[in-house]
Coordinates of C-alpha atoms and ligand atoms in Angstrom, one line a residue:
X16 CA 198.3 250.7 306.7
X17 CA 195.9 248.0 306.4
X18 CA 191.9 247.9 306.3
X19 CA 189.5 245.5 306.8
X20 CA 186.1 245.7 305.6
X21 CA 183.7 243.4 307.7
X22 CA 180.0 243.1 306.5
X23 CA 177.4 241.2 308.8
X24 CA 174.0 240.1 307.7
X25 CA 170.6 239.9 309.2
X26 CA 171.1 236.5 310.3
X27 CA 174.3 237.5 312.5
X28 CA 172.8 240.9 313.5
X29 CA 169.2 239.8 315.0
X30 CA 169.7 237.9 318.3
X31 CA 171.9 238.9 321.1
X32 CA 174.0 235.6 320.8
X33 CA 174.3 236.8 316.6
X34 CA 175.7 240.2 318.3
X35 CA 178.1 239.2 321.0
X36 CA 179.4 237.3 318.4
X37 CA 180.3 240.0 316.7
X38 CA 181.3 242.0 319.0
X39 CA 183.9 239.3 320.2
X40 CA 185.7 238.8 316.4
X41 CA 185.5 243.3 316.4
X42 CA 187.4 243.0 319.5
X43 CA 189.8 240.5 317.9
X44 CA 190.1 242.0 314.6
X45 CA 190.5 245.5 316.1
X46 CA 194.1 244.0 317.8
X47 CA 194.9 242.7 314.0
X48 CA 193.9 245.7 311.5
X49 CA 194.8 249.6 311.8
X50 CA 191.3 250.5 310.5
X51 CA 188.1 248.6 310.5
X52 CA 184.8 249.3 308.8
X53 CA 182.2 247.5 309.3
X54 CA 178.8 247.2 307.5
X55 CA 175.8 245.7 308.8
X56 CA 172.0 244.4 307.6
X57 CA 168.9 245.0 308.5
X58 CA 167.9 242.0 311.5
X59 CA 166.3 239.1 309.6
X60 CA 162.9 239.7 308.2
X61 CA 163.1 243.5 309.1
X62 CA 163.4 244.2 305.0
X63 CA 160.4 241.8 304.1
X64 CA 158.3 243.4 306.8
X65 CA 159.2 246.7 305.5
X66 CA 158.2 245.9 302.2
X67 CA 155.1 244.4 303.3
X68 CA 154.4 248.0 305.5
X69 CA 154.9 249.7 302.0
X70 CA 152.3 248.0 300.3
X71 CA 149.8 248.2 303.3
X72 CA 151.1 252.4 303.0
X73 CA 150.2 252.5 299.1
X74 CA 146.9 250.9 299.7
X75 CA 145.8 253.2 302.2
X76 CA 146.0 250.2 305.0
X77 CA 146.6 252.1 308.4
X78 CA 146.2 249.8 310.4
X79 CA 148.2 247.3 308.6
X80 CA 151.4 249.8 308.5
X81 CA 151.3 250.9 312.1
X82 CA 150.8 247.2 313.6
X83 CA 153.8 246.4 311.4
X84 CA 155.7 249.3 312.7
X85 CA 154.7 248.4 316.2
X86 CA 155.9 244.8 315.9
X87 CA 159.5 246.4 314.5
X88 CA 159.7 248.6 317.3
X89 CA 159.0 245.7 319.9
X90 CA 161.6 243.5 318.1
X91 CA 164.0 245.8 318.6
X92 CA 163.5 247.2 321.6
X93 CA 163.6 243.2 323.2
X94 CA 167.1 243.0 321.4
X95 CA 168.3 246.2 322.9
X96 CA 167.0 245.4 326.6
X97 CA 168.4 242.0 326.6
X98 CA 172.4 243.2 325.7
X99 CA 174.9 244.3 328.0
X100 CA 174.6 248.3 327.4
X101 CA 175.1 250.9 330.5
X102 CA 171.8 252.8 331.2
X103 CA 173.3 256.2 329.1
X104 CA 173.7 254.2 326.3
X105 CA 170.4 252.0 326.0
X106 CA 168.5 255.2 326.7
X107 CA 170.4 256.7 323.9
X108 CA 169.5 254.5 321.5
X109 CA 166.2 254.0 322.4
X110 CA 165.4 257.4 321.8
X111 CA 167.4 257.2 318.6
X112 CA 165.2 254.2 317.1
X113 CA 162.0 255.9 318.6
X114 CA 163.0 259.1 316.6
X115 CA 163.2 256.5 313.5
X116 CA 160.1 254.7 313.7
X117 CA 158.0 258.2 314.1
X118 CA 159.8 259.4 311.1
X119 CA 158.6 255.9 309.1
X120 CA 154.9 256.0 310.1
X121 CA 155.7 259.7 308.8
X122 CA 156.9 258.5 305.4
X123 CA 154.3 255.8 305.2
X124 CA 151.3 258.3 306.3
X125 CA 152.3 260.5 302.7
X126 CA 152.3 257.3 301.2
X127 CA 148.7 256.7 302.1
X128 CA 147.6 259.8 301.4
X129 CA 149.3 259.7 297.8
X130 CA 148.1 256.3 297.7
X131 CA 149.0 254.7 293.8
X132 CA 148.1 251.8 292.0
X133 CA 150.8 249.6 292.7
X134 CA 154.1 250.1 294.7
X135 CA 156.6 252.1 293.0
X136 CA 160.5 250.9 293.7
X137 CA 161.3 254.5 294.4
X138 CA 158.1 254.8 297.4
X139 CA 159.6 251.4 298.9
X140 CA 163.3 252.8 299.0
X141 CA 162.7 255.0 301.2
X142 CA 160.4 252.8 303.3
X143 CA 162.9 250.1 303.6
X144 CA 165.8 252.3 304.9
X145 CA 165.0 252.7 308.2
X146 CA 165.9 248.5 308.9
X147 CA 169.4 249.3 307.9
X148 CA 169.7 252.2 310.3
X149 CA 168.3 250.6 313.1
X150 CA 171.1 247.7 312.9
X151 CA 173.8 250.1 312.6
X152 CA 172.9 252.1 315.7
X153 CA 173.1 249.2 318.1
X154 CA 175.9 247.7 316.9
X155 CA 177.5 251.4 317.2
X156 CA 176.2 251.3 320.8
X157 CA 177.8 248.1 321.4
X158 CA 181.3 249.2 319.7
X159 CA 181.3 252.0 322.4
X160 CA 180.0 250.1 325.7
X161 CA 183.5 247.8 325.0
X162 CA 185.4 250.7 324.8
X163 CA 185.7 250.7 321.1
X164 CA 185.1 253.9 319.0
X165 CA 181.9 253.1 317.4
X166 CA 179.9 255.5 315.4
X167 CA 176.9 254.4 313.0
X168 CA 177.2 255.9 309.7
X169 CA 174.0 255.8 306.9
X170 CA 175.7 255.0 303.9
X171 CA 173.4 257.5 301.5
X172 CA 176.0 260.0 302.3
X173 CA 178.7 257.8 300.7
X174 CA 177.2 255.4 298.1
X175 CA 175.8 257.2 295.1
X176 CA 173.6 255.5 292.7
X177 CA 171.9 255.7 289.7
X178 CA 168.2 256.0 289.7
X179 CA 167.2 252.1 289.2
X180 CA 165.4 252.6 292.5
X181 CA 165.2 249.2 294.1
X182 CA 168.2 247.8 292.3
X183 CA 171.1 250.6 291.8
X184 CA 174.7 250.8 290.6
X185 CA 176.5 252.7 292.3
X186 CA 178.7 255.2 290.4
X187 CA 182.5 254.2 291.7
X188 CA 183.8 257.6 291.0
X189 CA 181.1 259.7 293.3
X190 CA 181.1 257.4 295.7
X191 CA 185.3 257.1 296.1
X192 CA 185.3 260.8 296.4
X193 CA 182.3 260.9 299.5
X194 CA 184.5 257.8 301.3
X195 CA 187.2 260.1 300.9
X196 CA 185.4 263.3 302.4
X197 CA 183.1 261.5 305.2
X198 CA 184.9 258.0 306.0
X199 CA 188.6 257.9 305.8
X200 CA 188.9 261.0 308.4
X201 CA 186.9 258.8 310.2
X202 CA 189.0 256.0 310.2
X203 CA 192.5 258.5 310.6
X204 CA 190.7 259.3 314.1
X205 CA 190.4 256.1 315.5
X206 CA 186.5 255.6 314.8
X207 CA 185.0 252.5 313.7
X208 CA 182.4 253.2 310.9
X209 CA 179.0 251.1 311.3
X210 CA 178.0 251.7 307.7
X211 CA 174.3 251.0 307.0
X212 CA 174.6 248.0 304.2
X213 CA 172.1 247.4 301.1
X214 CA 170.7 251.6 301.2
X215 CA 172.3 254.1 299.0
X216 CA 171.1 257.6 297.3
X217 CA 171.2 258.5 293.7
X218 CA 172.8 262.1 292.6
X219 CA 170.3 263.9 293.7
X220 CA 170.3 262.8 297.1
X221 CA 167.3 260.5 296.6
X222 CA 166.8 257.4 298.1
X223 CA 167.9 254.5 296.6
X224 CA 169.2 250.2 297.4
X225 CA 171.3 248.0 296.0
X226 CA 169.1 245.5 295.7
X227 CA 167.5 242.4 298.0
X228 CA 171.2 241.1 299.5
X229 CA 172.8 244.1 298.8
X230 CA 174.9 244.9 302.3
X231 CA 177.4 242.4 300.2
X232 CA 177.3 244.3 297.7
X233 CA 177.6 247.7 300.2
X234 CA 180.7 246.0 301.7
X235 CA 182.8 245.3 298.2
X236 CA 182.0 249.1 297.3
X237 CA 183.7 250.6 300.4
X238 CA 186.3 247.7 300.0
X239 CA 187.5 249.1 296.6
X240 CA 186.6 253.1 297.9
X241 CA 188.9 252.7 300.5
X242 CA 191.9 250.5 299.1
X243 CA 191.1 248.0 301.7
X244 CA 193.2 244.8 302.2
X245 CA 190.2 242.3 302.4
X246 CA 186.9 242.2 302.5
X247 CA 185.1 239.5 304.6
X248 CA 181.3 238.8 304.6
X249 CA 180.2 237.2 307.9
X250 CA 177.3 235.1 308.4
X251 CA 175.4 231.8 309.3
X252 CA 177.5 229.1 307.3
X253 CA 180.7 228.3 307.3
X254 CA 182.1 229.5 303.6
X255 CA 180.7 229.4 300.2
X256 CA 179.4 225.7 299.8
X257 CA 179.0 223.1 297.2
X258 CA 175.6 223.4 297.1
X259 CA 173.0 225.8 299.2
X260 CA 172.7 223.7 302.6
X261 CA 169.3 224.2 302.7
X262 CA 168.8 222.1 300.4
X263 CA 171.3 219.9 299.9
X264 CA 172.3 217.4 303.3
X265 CA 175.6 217.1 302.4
X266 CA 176.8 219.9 301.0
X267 CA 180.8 221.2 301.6
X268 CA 182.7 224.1 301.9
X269 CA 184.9 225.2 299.3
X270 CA 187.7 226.2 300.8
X271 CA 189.6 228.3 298.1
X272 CA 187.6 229.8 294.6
X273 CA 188.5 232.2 292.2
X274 CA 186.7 235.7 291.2
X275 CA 184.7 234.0 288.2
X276 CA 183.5 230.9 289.9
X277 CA 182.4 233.5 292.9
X278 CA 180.6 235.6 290.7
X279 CA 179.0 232.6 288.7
X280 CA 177.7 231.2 292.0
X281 CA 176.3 234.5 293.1
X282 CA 174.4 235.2 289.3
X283 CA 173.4 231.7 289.0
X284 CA 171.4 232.1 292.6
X285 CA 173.7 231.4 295.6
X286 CA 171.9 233.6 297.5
X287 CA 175.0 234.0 300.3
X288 CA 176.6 236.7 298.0
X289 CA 175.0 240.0 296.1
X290 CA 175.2 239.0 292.1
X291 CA 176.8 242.2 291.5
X292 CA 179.2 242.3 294.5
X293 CA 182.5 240.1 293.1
X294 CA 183.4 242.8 289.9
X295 CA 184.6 245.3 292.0
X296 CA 186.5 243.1 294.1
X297 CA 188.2 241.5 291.3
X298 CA 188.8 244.4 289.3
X299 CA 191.0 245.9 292.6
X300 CA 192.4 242.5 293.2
X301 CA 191.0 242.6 296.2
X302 CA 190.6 238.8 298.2
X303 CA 187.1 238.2 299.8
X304 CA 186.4 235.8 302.6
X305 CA 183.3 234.3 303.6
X306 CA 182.8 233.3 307.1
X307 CA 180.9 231.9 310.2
X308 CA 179.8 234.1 312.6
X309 CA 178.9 231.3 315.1
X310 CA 182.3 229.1 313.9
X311 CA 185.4 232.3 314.0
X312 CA 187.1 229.3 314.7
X313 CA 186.7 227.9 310.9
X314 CA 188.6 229.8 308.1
X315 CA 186.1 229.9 306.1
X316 CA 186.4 230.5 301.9
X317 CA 188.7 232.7 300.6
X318 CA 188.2 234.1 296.7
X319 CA 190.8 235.5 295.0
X320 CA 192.5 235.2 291.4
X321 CA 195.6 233.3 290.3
X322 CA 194.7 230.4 292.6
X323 CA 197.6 228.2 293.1
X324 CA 195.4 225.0 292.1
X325 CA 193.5 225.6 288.9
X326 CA 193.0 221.7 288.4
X327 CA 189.6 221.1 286.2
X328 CA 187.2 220.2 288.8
X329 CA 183.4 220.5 289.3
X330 CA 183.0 222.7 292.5
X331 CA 179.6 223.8 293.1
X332 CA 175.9 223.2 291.9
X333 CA 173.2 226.3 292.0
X334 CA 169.7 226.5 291.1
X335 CA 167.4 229.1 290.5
X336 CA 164.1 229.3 289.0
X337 CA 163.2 231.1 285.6
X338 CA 160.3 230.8 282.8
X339 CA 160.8 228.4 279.7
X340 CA 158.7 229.3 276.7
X341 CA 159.0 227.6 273.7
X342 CA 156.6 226.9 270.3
X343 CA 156.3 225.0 267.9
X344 CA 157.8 227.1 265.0
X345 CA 160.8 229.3 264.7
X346 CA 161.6 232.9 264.1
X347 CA 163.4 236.0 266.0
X348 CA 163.4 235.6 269.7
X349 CA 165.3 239.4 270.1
X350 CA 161.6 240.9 270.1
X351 CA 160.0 238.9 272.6
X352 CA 163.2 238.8 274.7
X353 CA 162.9 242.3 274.8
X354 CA 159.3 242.6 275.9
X355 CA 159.7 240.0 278.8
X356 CA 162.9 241.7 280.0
X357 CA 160.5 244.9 280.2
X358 CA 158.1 243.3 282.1
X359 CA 160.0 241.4 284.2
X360 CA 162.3 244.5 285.1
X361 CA 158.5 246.8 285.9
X362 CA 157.4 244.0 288.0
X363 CA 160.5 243.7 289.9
X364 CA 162.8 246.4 289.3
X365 CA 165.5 244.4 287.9
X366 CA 166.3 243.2 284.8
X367 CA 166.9 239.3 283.8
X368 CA 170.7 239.7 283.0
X369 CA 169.8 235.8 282.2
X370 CA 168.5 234.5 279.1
X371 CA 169.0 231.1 277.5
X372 CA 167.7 230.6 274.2
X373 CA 167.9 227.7 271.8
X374 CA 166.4 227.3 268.2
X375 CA 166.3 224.1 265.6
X376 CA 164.1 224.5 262.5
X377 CA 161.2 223.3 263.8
X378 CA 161.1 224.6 267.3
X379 CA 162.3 227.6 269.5
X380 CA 163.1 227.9 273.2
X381 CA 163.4 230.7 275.6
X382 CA 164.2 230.9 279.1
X383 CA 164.2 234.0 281.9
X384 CA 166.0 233.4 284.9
X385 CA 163.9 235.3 288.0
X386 CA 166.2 236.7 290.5
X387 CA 166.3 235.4 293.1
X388 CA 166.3 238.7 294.8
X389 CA 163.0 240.2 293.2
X390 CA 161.2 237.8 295.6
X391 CA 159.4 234.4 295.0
X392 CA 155.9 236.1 293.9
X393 CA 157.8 237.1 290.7
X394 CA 157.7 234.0 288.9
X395 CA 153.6 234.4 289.1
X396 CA 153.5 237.6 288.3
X397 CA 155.2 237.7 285.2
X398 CA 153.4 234.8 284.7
X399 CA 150.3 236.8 284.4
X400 CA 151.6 239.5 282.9
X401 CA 152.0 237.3 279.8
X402 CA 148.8 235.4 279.8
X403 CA 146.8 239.1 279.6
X404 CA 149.3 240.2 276.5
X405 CA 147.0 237.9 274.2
X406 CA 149.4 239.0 270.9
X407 CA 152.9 237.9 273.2
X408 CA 151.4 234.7 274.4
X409 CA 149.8 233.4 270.9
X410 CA 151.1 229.9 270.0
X411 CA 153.8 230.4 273.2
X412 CA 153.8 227.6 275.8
X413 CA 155.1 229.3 279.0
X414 CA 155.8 227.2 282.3
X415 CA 158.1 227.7 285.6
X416 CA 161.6 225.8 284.9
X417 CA 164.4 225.4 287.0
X418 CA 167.9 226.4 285.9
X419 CA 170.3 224.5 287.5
X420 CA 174.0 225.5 287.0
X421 CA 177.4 223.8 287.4
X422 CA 180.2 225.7 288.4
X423 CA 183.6 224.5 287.8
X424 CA 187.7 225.5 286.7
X425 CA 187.9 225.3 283.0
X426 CA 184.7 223.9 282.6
X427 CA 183.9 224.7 279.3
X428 CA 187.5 223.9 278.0
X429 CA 187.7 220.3 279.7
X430 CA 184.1 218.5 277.5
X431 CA 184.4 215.3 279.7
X432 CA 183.4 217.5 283.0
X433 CA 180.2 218.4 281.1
X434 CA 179.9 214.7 279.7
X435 CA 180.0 213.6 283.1
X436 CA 177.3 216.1 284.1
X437 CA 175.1 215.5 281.4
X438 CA 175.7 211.4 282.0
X439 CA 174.5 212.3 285.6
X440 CA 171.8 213.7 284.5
X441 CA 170.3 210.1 282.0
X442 CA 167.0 210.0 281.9
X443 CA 166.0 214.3 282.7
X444 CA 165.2 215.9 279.5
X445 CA 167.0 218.7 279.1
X446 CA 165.2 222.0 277.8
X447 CA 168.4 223.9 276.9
X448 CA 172.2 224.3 278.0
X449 CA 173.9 227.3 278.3
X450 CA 177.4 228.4 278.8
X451 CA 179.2 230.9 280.5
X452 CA 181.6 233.4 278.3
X453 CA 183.6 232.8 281.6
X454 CA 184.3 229.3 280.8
X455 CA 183.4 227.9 284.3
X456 CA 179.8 227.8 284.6
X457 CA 177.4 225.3 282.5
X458 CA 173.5 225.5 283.1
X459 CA 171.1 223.2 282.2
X460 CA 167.0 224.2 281.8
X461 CA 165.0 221.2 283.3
X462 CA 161.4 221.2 283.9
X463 CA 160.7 222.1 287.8
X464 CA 159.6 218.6 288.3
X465 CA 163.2 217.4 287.8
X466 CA 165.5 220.2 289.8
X467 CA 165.9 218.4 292.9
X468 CA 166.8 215.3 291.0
X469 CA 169.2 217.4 288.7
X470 CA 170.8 219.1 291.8
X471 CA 171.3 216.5 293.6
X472 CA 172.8 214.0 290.8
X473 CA 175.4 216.7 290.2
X474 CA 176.0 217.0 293.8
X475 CA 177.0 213.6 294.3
X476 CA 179.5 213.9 291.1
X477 CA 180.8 216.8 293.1
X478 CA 181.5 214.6 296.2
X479 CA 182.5 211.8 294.1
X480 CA 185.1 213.2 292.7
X481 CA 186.0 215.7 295.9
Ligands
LIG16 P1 173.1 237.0 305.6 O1 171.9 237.4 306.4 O2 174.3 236.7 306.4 O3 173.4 238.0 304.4 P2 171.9 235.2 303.7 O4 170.6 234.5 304.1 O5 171.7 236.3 302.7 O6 172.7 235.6 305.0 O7 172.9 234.2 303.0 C1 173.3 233.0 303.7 C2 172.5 231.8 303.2 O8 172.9 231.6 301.8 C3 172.9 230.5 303.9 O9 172.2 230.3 305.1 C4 172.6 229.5 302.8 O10 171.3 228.8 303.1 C5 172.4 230.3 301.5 N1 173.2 229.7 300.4 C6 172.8 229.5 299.2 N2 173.7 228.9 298.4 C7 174.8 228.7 299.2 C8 176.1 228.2 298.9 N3 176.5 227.7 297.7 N4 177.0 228.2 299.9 C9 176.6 228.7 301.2 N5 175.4 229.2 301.5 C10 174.5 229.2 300.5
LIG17 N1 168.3 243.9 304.5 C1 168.5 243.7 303.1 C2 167.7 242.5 302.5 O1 167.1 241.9 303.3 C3 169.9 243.7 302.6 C4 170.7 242.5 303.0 O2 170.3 241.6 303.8 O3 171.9 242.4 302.6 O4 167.7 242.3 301.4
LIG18 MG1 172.5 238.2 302.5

């Protein structure tokens, strides 16, 4: 018996051509697989216009939330009347996302009315919830106008949390035994699931997410719940790259990588995968492939262990932004690592699993990487934080920095790839390096001045020696 856990993201799920896309490779796969489960996103931009109805809720903005869930309900109503559905169906589901919407301006009225300082992780959670439902439902409605057993599932029944509200960990155990109970009998009948990505619950039923990106993350939990075969994450470029194309020209895709570099790339800031997504995977042995929804043709990126080619190479470059701080004297940095962390993880309900430090006798340096996830006003914001903590900030210089990692086999073992990284790099002062217990990630701390030159430098040493 094999399954095959497909996940596909905002950016394959919002336009009809996105969704007959998908429909065509379920309607291949279907012929290839006994059981398919599929996850699905929010449509792109439905999770940061949530967030943004949230905020407008906790500050008692009315008319801000409603014109929000207006534009939502327009969006999707457009996408609904412009794909191939029977009349039953379409009036089906636009009764279903009606019933949806009412029950958000619902949620976001006793927001308003309860209206708090500043928006707690736990009042978004169940704000942003509804975008993942809404995705599911059409592409359920889809399934089942092409003959295919379709039936949208909300994952909050199966993936159990813990209570970091805005960035939770499932609890494997709890949420094998409710894939058990609600999705395998599914899948013995013939139905394919259309599981709600990124939203989860927490033990006492409340609701919870998996963090900005997490369907991915949604996808590699039911992967290992239900013993699947392979998990593949569809969406608008064709693999895991060398570099993010958006900013990089002439960036390539990698056509084979293990678990570790995967999960480096992911940390380090490749937004195409959740951070947290590859354990799981790895710890099941279980292979991942990344793929085009707009190319099936191509085959994409497959990770997996024990690769048959484990030559040293460099294979990809990330970036992501954090906060250097450094001063002119030494002494413990544990204390003030600590406080930032804090701060960092009450502004943006995650914590900086990230921190590079270096030390000499006259001098001490600290850096925070920003997740990439916790949104790009986070950098600021912490920023402030610090500058009104007069006794934290005292003889500190803080500024934005850019950590730019290299991802490579063996990287830390073979010293002439980092050589020739840090040769690329003549001329860019360099904050602080860091390495990877993993021995195949290197990053480097540059001032933000000099990240695109860094990146792209050690892009060309990647094509170079390609
Ligand atoms: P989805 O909606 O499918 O989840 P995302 O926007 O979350 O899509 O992730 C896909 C995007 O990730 C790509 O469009 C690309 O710009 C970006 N990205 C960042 N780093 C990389 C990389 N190393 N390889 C491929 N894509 C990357
Ligand atoms: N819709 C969620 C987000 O925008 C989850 C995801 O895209 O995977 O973060
Ligand atoms: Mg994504």
């Amino acid at each position: 018996m094999s399954t095959l856990v497909m996940k596909f993201g905002g950016t394959s799920v919002g336009m009809t051509t996105g969704l007959s896309q998908v429909l065509s490779i379920v309607l291949y796969e279907h012929e290839r697989w006994t059981n398919l489960i599929l996850v699905v996103s929010a449509l792109e931009g439905v999770t940061d216009a949530l967030i943004e109805a949230a905020h407008l809720a906790q500050l008692n903005n009315q008319r801000g939330y409603r014109r929000i869930v207006a534009t939502l309900r327009t969006r999707h109503l457009a996408l609904i009347e412009h794909l191939p559905l029977g009349s039953t169906e379409k009036t089906a589901l636009q009764t279903d996302l009606d019933r949806l919407l009412y029950d958000l301006l619902g949620t976001c009225q006793t927001v308003a009315e309860h209206h708090d300082d500043a928006l707690r992780p736990e009042v978004a959670d169940k704000i942003v919830h509804v975008g993942e439902r809404l995705a599911a439902r059409i592409v359920a409605a889809l399934l089942r106008q092409n003959n295919l057993r379709g039936v949208a599932i909300d994952a909050t029944d199966l993936i159990i949390t813990n209570n970091a509200y805005g960035n939770a960990i499932p609890d494997l155990a709890l949420t094998r035994e409710r894939i058990a109970t609600h999705l395998l009998p599914l899948l013995q009948r013939g139905i394919i699931p259309v599981v709600t990505g990124y939203i989860s619950s927490s033990v006492t039923g409340k609701p919870t997410t998996l963090g900005r990106g997490g369907s991915d993350y949604t996808a590699s939990v039911l992967g290992v719940g239900s013993d699947a075969r392979e998990v593949w994450v569809w969406t608008d470029v064709d693999g895991l790259m060398t570099a993010d194309p958006r900013e990089i020209d002439d960036a390539r895709v990698i056509p084979t990588l293990s678990y570790d570099e995967a999960a480096e790339l992911a940390y380090f800031g490749a937004r195409i995968l959740h951070p947290r997504m590859i354990h799981p995977l790895r710890e099941q042995s279980i292979p991942l492939r990344v793929r085009n929804v707009y190319t099936p043709q191509q085959p994409g990126t497959l990770v997996r262990d024990k690769l048959a080619s484990m030559l040293p190479a460099i294979r990809a470059v990330t970036s992501i932004q954090g906060l250097g701080m450094s001063t002119s004297h030494n002494g413990p940095l544990a204390p003030l690592a600590q406080t930032v962390d804090s701060m960092l993880a009450d502004l943006t309900g995650s914590h900086t699993d990230v921190t590079i430090t270096s030390q000499s006798s006259s001098h001490s340096f600290i850096c925070f990487v920003i997740p990439t996830m916790a949104g790009p006003d986070a950098l600021h914001s912490l920023q402030v934080a610090l500058n009104q903590d007069e006794e934290l900030s005292a003889g500190w210089n803080t500024r934005p920095v850019q950590v730019v990692t290299v991802i490579g086999t063996r990287l830390g073992e073979i010293h002439t790839l980092t050589a020739n990284v840090l040769l690329a790099l003549e001329g860019i002062p360099l904050l602080a390096l860091s390495q990877a217990p993993s021995h195949c990630s290197v990053s480097l701390v540059v001032e933000t001045q000099y990240g695109e030159t860094a990146l792209t430098r050690i892009h060309n040493l990647i094509l170079k020696n390609g």
